[in-house]
mmCIF file of C-alpha atoms in Angstrom:
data_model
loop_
_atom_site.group_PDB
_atom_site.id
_atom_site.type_symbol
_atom_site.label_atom_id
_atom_site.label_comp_id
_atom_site.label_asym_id
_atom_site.label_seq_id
_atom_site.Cartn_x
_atom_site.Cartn_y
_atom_site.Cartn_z
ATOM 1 C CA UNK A 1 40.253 169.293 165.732
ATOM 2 C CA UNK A 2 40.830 172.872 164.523
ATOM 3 C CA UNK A 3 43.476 174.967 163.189
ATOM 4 C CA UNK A 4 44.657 178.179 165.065
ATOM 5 C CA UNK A 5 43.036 181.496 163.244
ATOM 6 C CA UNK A 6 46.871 182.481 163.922
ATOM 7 C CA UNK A 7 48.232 179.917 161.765
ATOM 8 C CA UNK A 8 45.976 180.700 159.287
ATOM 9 C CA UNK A 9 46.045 184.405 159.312
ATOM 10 C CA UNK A 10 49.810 183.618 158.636
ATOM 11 C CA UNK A 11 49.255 181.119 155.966
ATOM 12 C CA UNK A 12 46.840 183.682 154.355
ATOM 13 C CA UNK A 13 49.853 186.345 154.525
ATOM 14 C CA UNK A 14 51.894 184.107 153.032
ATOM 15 C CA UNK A 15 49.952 182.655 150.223
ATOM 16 C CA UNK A 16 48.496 186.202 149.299
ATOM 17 C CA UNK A 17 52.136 187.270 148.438
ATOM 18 C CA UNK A 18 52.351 184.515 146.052
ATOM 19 C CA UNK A 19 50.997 184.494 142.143
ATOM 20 C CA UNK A 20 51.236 181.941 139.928
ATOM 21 C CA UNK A 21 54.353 180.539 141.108
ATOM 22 C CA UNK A 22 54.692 180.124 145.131
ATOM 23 C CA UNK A 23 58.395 180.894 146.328
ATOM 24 C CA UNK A 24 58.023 178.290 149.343
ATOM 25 C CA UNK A 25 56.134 175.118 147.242
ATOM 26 C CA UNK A 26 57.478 175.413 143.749
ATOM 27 C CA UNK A 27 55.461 174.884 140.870
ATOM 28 C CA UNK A 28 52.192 176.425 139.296
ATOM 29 C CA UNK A 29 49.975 177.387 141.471
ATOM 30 C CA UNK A 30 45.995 178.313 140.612
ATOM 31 C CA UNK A 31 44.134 181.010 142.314
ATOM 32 C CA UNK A 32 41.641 180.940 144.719
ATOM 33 C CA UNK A 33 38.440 180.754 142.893
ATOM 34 C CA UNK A 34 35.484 183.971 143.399
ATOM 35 C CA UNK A 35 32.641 183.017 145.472
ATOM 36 C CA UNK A 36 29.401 182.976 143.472
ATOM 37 C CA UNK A 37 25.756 182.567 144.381
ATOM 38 C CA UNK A 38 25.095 178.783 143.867
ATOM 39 C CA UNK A 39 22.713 178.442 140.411
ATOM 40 C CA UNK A 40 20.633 175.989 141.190
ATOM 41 C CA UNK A 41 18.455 174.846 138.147
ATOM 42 C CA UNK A 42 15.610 172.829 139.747
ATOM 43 C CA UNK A 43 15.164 170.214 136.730
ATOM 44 C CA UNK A 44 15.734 166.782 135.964
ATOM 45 C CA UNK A 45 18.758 164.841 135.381
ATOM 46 C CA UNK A 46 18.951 163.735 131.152
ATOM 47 C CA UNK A 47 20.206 160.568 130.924
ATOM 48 C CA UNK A 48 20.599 159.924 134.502
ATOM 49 C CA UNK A 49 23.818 157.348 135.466
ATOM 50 C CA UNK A 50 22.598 153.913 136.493
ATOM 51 C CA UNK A 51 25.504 152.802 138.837
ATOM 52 C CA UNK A 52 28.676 155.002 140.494
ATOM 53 C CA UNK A 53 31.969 154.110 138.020
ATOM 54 C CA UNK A 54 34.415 152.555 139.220
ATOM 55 C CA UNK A 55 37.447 155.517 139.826
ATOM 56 C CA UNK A 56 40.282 155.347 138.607
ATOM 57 C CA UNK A 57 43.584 155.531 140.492
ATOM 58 C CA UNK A 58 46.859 153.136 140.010
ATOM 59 C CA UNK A 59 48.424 151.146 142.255
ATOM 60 C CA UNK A 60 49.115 154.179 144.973
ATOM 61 C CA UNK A 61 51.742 153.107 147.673
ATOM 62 C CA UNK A 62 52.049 156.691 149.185
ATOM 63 C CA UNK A 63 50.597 158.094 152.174
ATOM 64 C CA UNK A 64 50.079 161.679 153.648
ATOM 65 C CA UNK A 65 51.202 162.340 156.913
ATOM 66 C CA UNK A 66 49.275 164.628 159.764
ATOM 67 C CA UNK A 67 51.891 167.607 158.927
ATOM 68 C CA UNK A 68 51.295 167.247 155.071
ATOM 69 C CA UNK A 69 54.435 165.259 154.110
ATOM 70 C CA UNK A 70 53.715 162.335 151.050
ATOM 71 C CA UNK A 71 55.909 159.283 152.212
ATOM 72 C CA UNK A 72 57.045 156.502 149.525
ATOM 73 C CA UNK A 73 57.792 154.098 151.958
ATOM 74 C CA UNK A 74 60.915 156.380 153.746
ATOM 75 C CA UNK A 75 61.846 158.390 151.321
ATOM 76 C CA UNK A 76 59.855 161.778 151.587
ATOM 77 C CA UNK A 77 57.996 162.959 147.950
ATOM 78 C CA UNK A 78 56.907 166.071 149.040
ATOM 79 C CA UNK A 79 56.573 168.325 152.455
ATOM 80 C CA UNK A 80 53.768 170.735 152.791
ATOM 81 C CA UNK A 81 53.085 173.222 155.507
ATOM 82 C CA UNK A 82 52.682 171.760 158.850
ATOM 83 C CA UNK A 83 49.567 172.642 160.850
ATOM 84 C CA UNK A 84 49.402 172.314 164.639
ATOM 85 C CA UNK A 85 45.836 171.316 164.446
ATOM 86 C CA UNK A 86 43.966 168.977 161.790
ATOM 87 C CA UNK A 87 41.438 166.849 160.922
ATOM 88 C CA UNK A 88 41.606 163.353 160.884
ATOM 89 C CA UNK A 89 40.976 161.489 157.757
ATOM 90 C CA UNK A 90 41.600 157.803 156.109
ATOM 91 C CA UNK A 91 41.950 159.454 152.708
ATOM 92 C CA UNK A 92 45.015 158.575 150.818
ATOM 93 C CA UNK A 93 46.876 159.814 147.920
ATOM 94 C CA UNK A 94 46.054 158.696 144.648
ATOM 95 C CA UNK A 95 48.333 158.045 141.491
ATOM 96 C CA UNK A 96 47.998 158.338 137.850
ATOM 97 C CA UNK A 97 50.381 158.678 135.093
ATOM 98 C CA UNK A 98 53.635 158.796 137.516
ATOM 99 C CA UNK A 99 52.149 161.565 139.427
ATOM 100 C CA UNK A 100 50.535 161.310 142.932
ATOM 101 C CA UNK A 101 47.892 163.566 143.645
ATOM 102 C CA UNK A 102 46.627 164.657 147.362
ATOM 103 C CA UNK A 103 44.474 166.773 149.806
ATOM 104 C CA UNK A 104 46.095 168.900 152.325
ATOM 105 C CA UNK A 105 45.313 169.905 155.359
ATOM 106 C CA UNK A 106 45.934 173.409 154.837
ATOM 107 C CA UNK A 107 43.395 173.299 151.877
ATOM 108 C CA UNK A 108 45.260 172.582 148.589
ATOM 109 C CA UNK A 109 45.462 169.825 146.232
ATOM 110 C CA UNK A 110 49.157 168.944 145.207
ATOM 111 C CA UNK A 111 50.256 166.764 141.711
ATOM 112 C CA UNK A 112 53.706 165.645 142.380
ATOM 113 C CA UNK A 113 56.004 163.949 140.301
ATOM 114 C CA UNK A 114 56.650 160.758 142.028
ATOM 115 C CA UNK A 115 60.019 160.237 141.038
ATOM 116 C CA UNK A 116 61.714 163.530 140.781
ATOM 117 C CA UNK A 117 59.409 164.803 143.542
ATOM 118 C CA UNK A 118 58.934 168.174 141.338
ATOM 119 C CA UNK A 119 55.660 170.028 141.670
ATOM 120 C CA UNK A 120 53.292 169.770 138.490
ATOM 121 C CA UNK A 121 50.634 172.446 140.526
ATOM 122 C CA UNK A 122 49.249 172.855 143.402
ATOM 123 C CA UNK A 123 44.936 174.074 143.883
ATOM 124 C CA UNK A 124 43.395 176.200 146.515
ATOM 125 C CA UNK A 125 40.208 174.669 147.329
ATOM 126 C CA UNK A 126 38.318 176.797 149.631
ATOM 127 C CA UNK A 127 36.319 180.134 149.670
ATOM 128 C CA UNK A 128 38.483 183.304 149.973
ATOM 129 C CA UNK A 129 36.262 184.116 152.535
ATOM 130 C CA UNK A 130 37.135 181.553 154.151
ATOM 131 C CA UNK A 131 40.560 182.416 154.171
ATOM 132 C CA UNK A 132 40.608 186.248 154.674
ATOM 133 C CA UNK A 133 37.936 185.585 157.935
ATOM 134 C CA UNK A 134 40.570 183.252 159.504
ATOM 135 C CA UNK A 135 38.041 180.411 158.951
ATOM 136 C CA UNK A 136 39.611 177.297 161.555
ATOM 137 C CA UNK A 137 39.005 173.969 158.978
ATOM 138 C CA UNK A 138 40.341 173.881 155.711
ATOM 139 C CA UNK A 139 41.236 170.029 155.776
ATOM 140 C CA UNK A 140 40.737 168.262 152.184
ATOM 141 C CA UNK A 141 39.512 165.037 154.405
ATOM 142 C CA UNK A 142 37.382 163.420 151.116
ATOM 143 C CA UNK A 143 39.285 161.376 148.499
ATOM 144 C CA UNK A 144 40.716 163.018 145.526
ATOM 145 C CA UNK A 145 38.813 161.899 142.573
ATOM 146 C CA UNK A 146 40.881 161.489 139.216
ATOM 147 C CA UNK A 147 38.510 161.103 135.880
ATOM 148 C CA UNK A 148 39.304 161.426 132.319
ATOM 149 C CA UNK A 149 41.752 165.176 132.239
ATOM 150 C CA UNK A 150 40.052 166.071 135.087
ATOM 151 C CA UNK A 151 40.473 166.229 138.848
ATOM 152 C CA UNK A 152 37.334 166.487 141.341
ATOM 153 C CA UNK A 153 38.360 167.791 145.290
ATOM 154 C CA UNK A 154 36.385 168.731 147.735
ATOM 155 C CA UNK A 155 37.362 170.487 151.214
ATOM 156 C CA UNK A 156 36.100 171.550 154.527
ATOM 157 C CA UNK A 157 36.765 175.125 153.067
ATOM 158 C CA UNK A 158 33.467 175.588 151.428
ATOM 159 C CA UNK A 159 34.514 174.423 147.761
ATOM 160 C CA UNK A 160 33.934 171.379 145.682
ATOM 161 C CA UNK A 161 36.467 172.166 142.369
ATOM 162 C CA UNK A 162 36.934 170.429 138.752
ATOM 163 C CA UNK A 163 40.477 170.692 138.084
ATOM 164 C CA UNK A 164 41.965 170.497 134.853
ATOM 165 C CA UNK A 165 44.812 168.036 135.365
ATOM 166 C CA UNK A 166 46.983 168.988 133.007
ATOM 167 C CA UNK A 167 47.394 172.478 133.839
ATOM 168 C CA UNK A 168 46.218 172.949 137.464
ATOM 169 C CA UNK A 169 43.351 175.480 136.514
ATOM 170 C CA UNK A 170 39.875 175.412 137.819
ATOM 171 C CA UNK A 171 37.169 174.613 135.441
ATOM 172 C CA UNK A 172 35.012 175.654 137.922
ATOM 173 C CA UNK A 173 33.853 175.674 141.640
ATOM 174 C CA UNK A 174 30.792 175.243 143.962
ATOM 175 C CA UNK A 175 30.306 176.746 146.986
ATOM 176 C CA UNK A 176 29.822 173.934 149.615
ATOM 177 C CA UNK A 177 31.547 172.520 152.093
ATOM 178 C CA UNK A 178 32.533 168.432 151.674
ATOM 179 C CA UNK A 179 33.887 166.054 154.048
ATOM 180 C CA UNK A 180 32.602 162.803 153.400
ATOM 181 C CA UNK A 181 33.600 160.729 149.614
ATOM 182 C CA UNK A 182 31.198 161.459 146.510
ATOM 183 C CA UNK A 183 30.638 160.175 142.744
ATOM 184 C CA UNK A 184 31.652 161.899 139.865
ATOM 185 C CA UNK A 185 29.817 160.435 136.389
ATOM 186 C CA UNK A 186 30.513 161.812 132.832
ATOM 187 C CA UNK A 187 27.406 163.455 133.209
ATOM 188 C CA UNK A 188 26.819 164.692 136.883
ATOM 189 C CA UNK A 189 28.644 164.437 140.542
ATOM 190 C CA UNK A 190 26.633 163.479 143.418
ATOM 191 C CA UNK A 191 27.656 165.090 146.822
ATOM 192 C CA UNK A 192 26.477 165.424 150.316
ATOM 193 C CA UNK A 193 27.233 168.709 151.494
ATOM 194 C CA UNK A 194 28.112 169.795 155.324
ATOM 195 C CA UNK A 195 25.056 172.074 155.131
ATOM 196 C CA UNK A 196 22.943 168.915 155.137
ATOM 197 C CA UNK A 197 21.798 168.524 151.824
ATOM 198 C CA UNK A 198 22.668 165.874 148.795
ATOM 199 C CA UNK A 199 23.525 167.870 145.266
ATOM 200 C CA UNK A 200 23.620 166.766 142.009
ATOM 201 C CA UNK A 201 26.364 168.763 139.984
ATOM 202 C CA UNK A 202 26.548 169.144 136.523
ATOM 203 C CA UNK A 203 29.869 167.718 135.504
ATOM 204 C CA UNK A 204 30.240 170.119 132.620
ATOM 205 C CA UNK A 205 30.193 173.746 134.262
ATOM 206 C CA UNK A 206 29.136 173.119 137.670
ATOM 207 C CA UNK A 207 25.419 173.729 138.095
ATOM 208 C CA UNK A 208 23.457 172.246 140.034
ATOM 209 C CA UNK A 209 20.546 170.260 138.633
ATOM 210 C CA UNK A 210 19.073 169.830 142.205
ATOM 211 C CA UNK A 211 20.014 169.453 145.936
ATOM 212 C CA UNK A 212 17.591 167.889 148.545
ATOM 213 C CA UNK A 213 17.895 167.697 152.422
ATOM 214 C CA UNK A 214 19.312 164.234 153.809
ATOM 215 C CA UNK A 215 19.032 163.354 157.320
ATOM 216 C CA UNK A 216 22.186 161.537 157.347
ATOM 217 C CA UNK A 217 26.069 162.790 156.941
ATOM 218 C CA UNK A 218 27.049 159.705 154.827
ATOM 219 C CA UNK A 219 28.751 159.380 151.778
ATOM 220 C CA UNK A 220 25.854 158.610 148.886
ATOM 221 C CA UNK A 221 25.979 154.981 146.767
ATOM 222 C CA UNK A 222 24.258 155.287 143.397
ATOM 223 C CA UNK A 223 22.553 151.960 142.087
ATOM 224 C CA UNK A 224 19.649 151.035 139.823
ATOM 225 C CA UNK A 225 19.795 154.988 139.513
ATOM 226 C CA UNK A 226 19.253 155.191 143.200
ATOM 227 C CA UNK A 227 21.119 157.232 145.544
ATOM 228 C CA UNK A 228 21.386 155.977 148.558
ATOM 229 C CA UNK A 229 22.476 158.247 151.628
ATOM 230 C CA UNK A 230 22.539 156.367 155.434
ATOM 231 C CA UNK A 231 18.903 154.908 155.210
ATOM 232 C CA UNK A 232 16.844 157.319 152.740
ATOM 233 C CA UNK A 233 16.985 156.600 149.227
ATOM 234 C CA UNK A 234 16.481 159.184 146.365
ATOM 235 C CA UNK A 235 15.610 159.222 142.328
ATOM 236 C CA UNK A 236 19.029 160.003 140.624
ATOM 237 C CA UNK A 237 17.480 162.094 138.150
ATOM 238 C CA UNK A 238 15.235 164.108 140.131
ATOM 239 C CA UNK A 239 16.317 164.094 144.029
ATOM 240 C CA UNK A 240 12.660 162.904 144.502
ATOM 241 C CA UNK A 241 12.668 160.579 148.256
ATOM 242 C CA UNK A 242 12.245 156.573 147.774
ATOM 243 C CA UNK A 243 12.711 155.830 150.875
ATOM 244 C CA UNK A 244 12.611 157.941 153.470
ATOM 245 C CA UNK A 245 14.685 156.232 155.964
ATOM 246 C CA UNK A 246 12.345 156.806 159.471
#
């Protein structure tokens, strides 16, 4: 399902008024990252990962509601903007550290504080263009990803972002669109795109080693340094097909 453009158009007003610090969700808030021509480096993987890690998240008892309110049990953590219309996901928050991080539907990444329910930051995570052009699907519907200081997201809004937990600050940003759960190595992040294709993002600064059509939306395993998307299988260090999958 899909949002109004009216909601968003008045979302857009709203969060365009707001800087660092947004008057309605307290706490810091990072800006909207500049779209940039994906650099796509066409070379092989050093070093390639041989299996997925296993992520890290605590013991997480919360849960996000359908109009962006994080529930302990009853007692509310946190109430983000409502939206009429949404898309439906099975991703949960996840906690680290006392905080509890999640994906809204209005696009942003939250870190709250689960017992004093204060705001750490909050991340946009889609294209400004996406935002100003009253683009209708902005859901975060993949799970947040917590690794080492950092913070992976992905959203329907054309972004896949490394966030620097601590702070709330992009490291950097990729211009695709991601609705389905991905790995994140030390060394690279595998992630099937909504444009069709499987990437392989460099961890460090966001290139892209490589990115190869898949027939399949489905989230990508990674074994035996194969990754394996629906039926066709791929070389993790150089997208080359295994398997095809016919």
């Amino acid at each position: 399902m899909r949002k109004s453009a009216l909601s968003l158009m008045t979302l857009g007003t709203i969060l365009a008024a707001c800087s660092s610090h947004d008057p309605i969700l307290p706490g810091e808030r990072s800006a909207i990252f500049g779209a940039t021509e994906l650099n796509i480096l066409n070379t092989e993987i050093p070093n390639a990962p041989i299996n997925a890690p296993v992520a890290e998240n605590a013991e997480c008892p919360f849960v996000r509601d359908t109009s962006n309110v994080i529930w302990n049990g009853d007692r509310r953590v946190f109430s983000g903007f409502a939206t009429p219309n949404f898309v439906k996901t099975d991703a949960r928050p996840v906690c680290r550290g006392g905080y509890v991080y999640a994906g809204l539907t209005t696009g942003e990444v939250v870190k709250v504080a689960a017992k004093s329910r204060q705001i750490a930051w909050i991340a946009d995570i889609y294209r400004p263009s996406n935002m100003t052009g009253g683009a209708s699907v902005l859901d975060i519907v993949a799970p947040v990803v917590l690794t080492g200081g950092s913070v992976y997201a992905g959203g329907l809004g054309d972004a896949f972002c490394k966030i620097n937990d601590a702070t709330g600050k992009k490291t950097w940003c990729v211009d695709i669109g991601v609705g389905l759960p991905f790995i994140v190595t030390d060394a690279v992040s595998y992630v099937v795109a909504t444009d069709g294709h499987l990437y392989a993002i460099k961890t460090q600064n966001g290139d892209i080693y490589w990115r190869t059509p898949v027939k399949a939306q489905s989230a990508p395993q990674l074994r035996d340094k194969i990754i394996t998307v629906g039926r066709q299988q791929f070389d993790a260090a150089t997208g080359v097909v295994q398997t095809s999958g016919k």
